[in-house]
Amino acid sequence: MAELTGAQWRKSTRSGSNGGNCVEVADNLPGLVAVRDSKDPTGPVLTFSPTAWTNFLWAAKSAH
């Protein structure tokens, strides 16, 4: 995907040492947050608007 060119992928600081079972996020792209499986970096990517991603994070943190 052309809009993912320049994506800087990072794992959550909460990923720990769980054998690589985590997601990576690229939030350095204008108007887009991309999420992928760290075990399959060339596989499918989910994309969200920054607002939708912020809302998701807020909801996930509130669920604890």
mmCIF file of N, CA and C in Angstrom:
data_model
loop_
_atom_site.group_PDB
_atom_site.id
_atom_site.type_symbol
_atom_site.label_atom_id
_atom_site.label_comp_id
_atom_site.label_asym_id
_atom_site.label_seq_id
_atom_site.Cartn_x
_atom_site.Cartn_y
_atom_site.Cartn_z
ATOM 1 N N MET A 1 0.840 -1.181 0.000
ATOM 2 C CA MET A 1 0.000 0.000 0.000
ATOM 3 C C MET A 1 0.884 1.243 0.000
ATOM 4 N N ALA A 2 0.660 2.100 -0.935
ATOM 5 C CA ALA A 2 1.484 3.297 -1.082
ATOM 6 C C ALA A 2 1.403 4.198 0.142
ATOM 7 N N GLU A 3 0.214 4.277 0.768
ATOM 8 C CA GLU A 3 0.082 5.184 1.907
ATOM 9 C C GLU A 3 0.851 4.700 3.136
ATOM 10 N N LEU A 4 1.367 3.462 3.108
ATOM 11 C CA LEU A 4 2.150 2.944 4.229
ATOM 12 C C LEU A 4 3.651 3.147 4.037
ATOM 13 N N THR A 5 4.031 3.719 2.898
ATOM 14 C CA THR A 5 5.439 4.001 2.675
ATOM 15 C C THR A 5 5.933 4.960 3.757
ATOM 16 N N GLY A 6 7.006 4.594 4.397
ATOM 17 C CA GLY A 6 7.564 5.429 5.464
ATOM 18 C C GLY A 6 7.027 5.089 6.839
ATOM 19 N N ALA A 7 6.176 4.057 6.923
ATOM 20 C CA ALA A 7 5.635 3.666 8.225
ATOM 21 C C ALA A 7 6.766 3.246 9.156
ATOM 22 N N GLN A 8 6.731 3.741 10.367
ATOM 23 C CA GLN A 8 7.696 3.369 11.393
ATOM 24 C C GLN A 8 6.956 2.501 12.403
ATOM 25 N N TRP A 9 7.179 1.204 12.315
ATOM 26 C CA TRP A 9 6.457 0.234 13.126
ATOM 27 C C TRP A 9 7.093 0.101 14.504
ATOM 28 N N ARG A 10 6.236 -0.042 15.510
ATOM 29 C CA ARG A 10 6.729 -0.254 16.873
ATOM 30 C C ARG A 10 5.781 -1.202 17.599
ATOM 31 N N LYS A 11 6.361 -1.947 18.540
ATOM 32 C CA LYS A 11 5.565 -2.835 19.377
ATOM 33 C C LYS A 11 5.200 -2.102 20.656
ATOM 34 N N SER A 12 4.121 -2.523 21.253
ATOM 35 C CA SER A 12 3.706 -1.959 22.526
ATOM 36 C C SER A 12 4.762 -2.236 23.590
ATOM 37 N N THR A 13 4.933 -1.290 24.480
ATOM 38 C CA THR A 13 5.858 -1.509 25.602
ATOM 39 C C THR A 13 5.322 -2.586 26.530
ATOM 40 N N ARG A 14 4.045 -2.909 26.397
ATOM 41 C CA ARG A 14 3.436 -3.955 27.223
ATOM 42 C C ARG A 14 3.500 -5.330 26.552
ATOM 43 N N SER A 15 4.146 -5.445 25.409
ATOM 44 C CA SER A 15 4.223 -6.720 24.714
ATOM 45 C C SER A 15 5.011 -7.745 25.521
ATOM 46 N N GLY A 16 6.057 -7.298 26.182
ATOM 47 C CA GLY A 16 6.854 -8.204 27.005
ATOM 48 C C GLY A 16 7.534 -9.275 26.182
ATOM 49 N N SER A 17 7.737 -10.410 26.808
ATOM 50 C CA SER A 17 8.427 -11.526 26.148
ATOM 51 C C SER A 17 7.459 -12.683 25.957
ATOM 52 N N ASN A 18 6.399 -12.435 25.204
ATOM 53 C CA ASN A 18 5.349 -13.436 25.010
ATOM 54 C C ASN A 18 5.551 -14.271 23.747
ATOM 55 N N GLY A 19 6.776 -14.419 23.303
ATOM 56 C CA GLY A 19 7.040 -15.237 22.126
ATOM 57 C C GLY A 19 6.714 -14.579 20.808
ATOM 58 N N GLY A 20 6.562 -13.282 20.783
ATOM 59 C CA GLY A 20 6.310 -12.574 19.538
ATOM 60 C C GLY A 20 4.847 -12.422 19.184
ATOM 61 N N ASN A 21 3.958 -12.831 20.049
ATOM 62 C CA ASN A 21 2.519 -12.733 19.778
ATOM 63 C C ASN A 21 2.017 -11.343 20.151
ATOM 64 N N CYS A 22 2.210 -10.409 19.256
ATOM 65 C CA CYS A 22 1.756 -9.056 19.541
ATOM 66 C C CYS A 22 1.503 -8.310 18.237
ATOM 67 N N VAL A 23 1.033 -7.116 18.371
ATOM 68 C CA VAL A 23 0.791 -6.274 17.205
ATOM 69 C C VAL A 23 1.825 -5.165 17.153
ATOM 70 N N GLU A 24 1.983 -4.616 15.977
ATOM 71 C CA GLU A 24 2.832 -3.451 15.777
ATOM 72 C C GLU A 24 1.950 -2.326 15.266
ATOM 73 N N VAL A 25 2.299 -1.110 15.654
ATOM 74 C CA VAL A 25 1.525 0.066 15.276
ATOM 75 C C VAL A 25 2.453 1.060 14.598
ATOM 76 N N ALA A 26 1.964 1.676 13.541
ATOM 77 C CA ALA A 26 2.656 2.787 12.890
ATOM 78 C C ALA A 26 1.729 3.986 13.001
ATOM 79 N N ASP A 27 2.126 4.944 13.828
ATOM 80 C CA ASP A 27 1.283 6.130 14.026
ATOM 81 C C ASP A 27 1.985 7.409 13.585
ATOM 82 N N ASN A 28 2.969 7.247 12.715
ATOM 83 C CA ASN A 28 3.713 8.407 12.220
ATOM 84 C C ASN A 28 3.222 8.884 10.853
ATOM 85 N N LEU A 29 2.154 8.288 10.350
ATOM 86 C CA LEU A 29 1.659 8.648 9.022
ATOM 87 C C LEU A 29 0.541 9.681 9.139
ATOM 88 N N PRO A 30 0.511 10.673 8.263
ATOM 89 C CA PRO A 30 -0.518 11.703 8.356
ATOM 90 C C PRO A 30 -1.922 11.153 8.113
ATOM 91 N N GLY A 31 -2.797 11.345 9.099
ATOM 92 C CA GLY A 31 -4.189 10.968 8.959
ATOM 93 C C GLY A 31 -4.474 9.476 8.999
ATOM 94 N N LEU A 32 -3.508 8.672 9.478
ATOM 95 C CA LEU A 32 -3.660 7.230 9.410
ATOM 96 C C LEU A 32 -2.886 6.567 10.542
ATOM 97 N N VAL A 33 -3.489 5.555 11.160
ATOM 98 C CA VAL A 33 -2.793 4.685 12.110
ATOM 99 C C VAL A 33 -2.917 3.277 11.554
ATOM 100 N N ALA A 34 -1.790 2.591 11.397
ATOM 101 C CA ALA A 34 -1.771 1.254 10.821
ATOM 102 C C ALA A 34 -1.392 0.241 11.898
ATOM 103 N N VAL A 35 -2.009 -0.947 11.829
ATOM 104 C CA VAL A 35 -1.784 -2.005 12.806
ATOM 105 C C VAL A 35 -1.557 -3.307 12.043
ATOM 106 N N ARG A 36 -0.542 -4.072 12.468
ATOM 107 C CA ARG A 36 -0.263 -5.359 11.819
ATOM 108 C C ARG A 36 0.198 -6.385 12.851
ATOM 109 N N ASP A 37 0.169 -7.640 12.447
ATOM 110 C CA ASP A 37 0.641 -8.751 13.266
ATOM 111 C C ASP A 37 2.166 -8.775 13.185
ATOM 112 N N SER A 38 2.831 -8.751 14.330
ATOM 113 C CA SER A 38 4.292 -8.712 14.326
ATOM 114 C C SER A 38 4.903 -9.984 13.746
ATOM 115 N N LYS A 39 4.172 -11.102 13.770
ATOM 116 C CA LYS A 39 4.690 -12.349 13.220
ATOM 117 C C LYS A 39 4.573 -12.404 11.695
ATOM 118 N N ASP A 40 3.809 -11.500 11.107
ATOM 119 C CA ASP A 40 3.569 -11.503 9.664
ATOM 120 C C ASP A 40 3.687 -10.078 9.120
ATOM 121 N N PRO A 41 4.895 -9.503 9.144
ATOM 122 C CA PRO A 41 5.048 -8.101 8.760
ATOM 123 C C PRO A 41 4.714 -7.785 7.306
ATOM 124 N N THR A 42 4.634 -8.787 6.457
ATOM 125 C CA THR A 42 4.245 -8.533 5.062
ATOM 126 C C THR A 42 2.785 -8.888 4.815
ATOM 127 N N GLY A 43 2.079 -9.266 5.874
ATOM 128 C CA GLY A 43 0.679 -9.654 5.759
ATOM 129 C C GLY A 43 -0.252 -8.455 5.786
ATOM 130 N N PRO A 44 -1.518 -8.722 6.043
ATOM 131 C CA PRO A 44 -2.531 -7.661 6.022
ATOM 132 C C PRO A 44 -2.303 -6.608 7.102
ATOM 133 N N VAL A 45 -2.770 -5.415 6.817
ATOM 134 C CA VAL A 45 -2.658 -4.275 7.727
ATOM 135 C C VAL A 45 -4.042 -3.672 7.919
ATOM 136 N N LEU A 46 -4.398 -3.413 9.151
ATOM 137 C CA LEU A 46 -5.630 -2.676 9.449
ATOM 138 C C LEU A 46 -5.274 -1.208 9.560
ATOM 139 N N THR A 47 -6.119 -0.348 9.037
ATOM 140 C CA THR A 47 -5.870 1.091 9.150
ATOM 141 C C THR A 47 -7.059 1.768 9.812
ATOM 142 N N PHE A 48 -6.743 2.785 10.585
ATOM 143 C CA PHE A 48 -7.733 3.539 11.338
ATOM 144 C C PHE A 48 -7.453 5.025 11.198
ATOM 145 N N SER A 49 -8.480 5.819 11.352
ATOM 146 C CA SER A 49 -8.241 7.257 11.484
ATOM 147 C C SER A 49 -7.641 7.470 12.874
ATOM 148 N N PRO A 50 -6.882 8.542 13.067
ATOM 149 C CA PRO A 50 -6.335 8.804 14.401
ATOM 150 C C PRO A 50 -7.420 8.887 15.478
ATOM 151 N N THR A 51 -8.579 9.454 15.148
ATOM 152 C CA THR A 51 -9.673 9.553 16.120
ATOM 153 C C THR A 51 -10.200 8.173 16.486
ATOM 154 N N ALA A 52 -10.406 7.320 15.493
ATOM 155 C CA ALA A 52 -10.899 5.966 15.753
ATOM 156 C C ALA A 52 -9.889 5.190 16.597
ATOM 157 N N TRP A 53 -8.603 5.337 16.319
ATOM 158 C CA TRP A 53 -7.561 4.647 17.085
ATOM 159 C C TRP A 53 -7.539 5.139 18.536
ATOM 160 N N THR A 54 -7.636 6.439 18.729
ATOM 161 C CA THR A 54 -7.673 6.997 20.084
ATOM 162 C C THR A 54 -8.886 6.475 20.840
ATOM 163 N N ASN A 55 -10.038 6.431 20.184
ATOM 164 C CA ASN A 55 -11.246 5.904 20.813
ATOM 165 C C ASN A 55 -11.093 4.430 21.177
ATOM 166 N N PHE A 56 -10.468 3.651 20.294
ATOM 167 C CA PHE A 56 -10.224 2.238 20.584
ATOM 168 C C PHE A 56 -9.328 2.090 21.804
ATOM 169 N N LEU A 57 -8.238 2.842 21.842
ATOM 170 C CA LEU A 57 -7.322 2.751 22.988
ATOM 171 C C LEU A 57 -8.017 3.146 24.273
ATOM 172 N N TRP A 58 -8.817 4.210 24.224
ATOM 173 C CA TRP A 58 -9.540 4.654 25.397
ATOM 174 C C TRP A 58 -10.479 3.553 25.900
ATOM 175 N N ALA A 59 -11.213 2.936 24.970
ATOM 176 C CA ALA A 59 -12.144 1.863 25.342
ATOM 177 C C ALA A 59 -11.401 0.649 25.898
ATOM 178 N N ALA A 60 -10.269 0.292 25.298
ATOM 179 C CA ALA A 60 -9.500 -0.857 25.778
ATOM 180 C C ALA A 60 -8.953 -0.599 27.179
ATOM 181 N N LYS A 61 -8.466 0.603 27.422
ATOM 182 C CA LYS A 61 -7.934 0.938 28.747
ATOM 183 C C LYS A 61 -9.053 0.994 29.785
ATOM 184 N N SER A 62 -10.232 1.420 29.376
ATOM 185 C CA SER A 62 -11.373 1.522 30.297
ATOM 186 C C SER A 62 -11.915 0.146 30.678
ATOM 187 N N ALA A 63 -11.636 -0.864 29.864
ATOM 188 C CA ALA A 63 -12.167 -2.198 30.111
ATOM 189 C C ALA A 63 -11.447 -2.905 31.262
ATOM 190 N N HIS A 64 -10.333 -2.373 31.713
ATOM 191 C CA HIS A 64 -9.560 -3.022 32.797
ATOM 192 C C HIS A 64 -10.173 -2.749 34.117
#
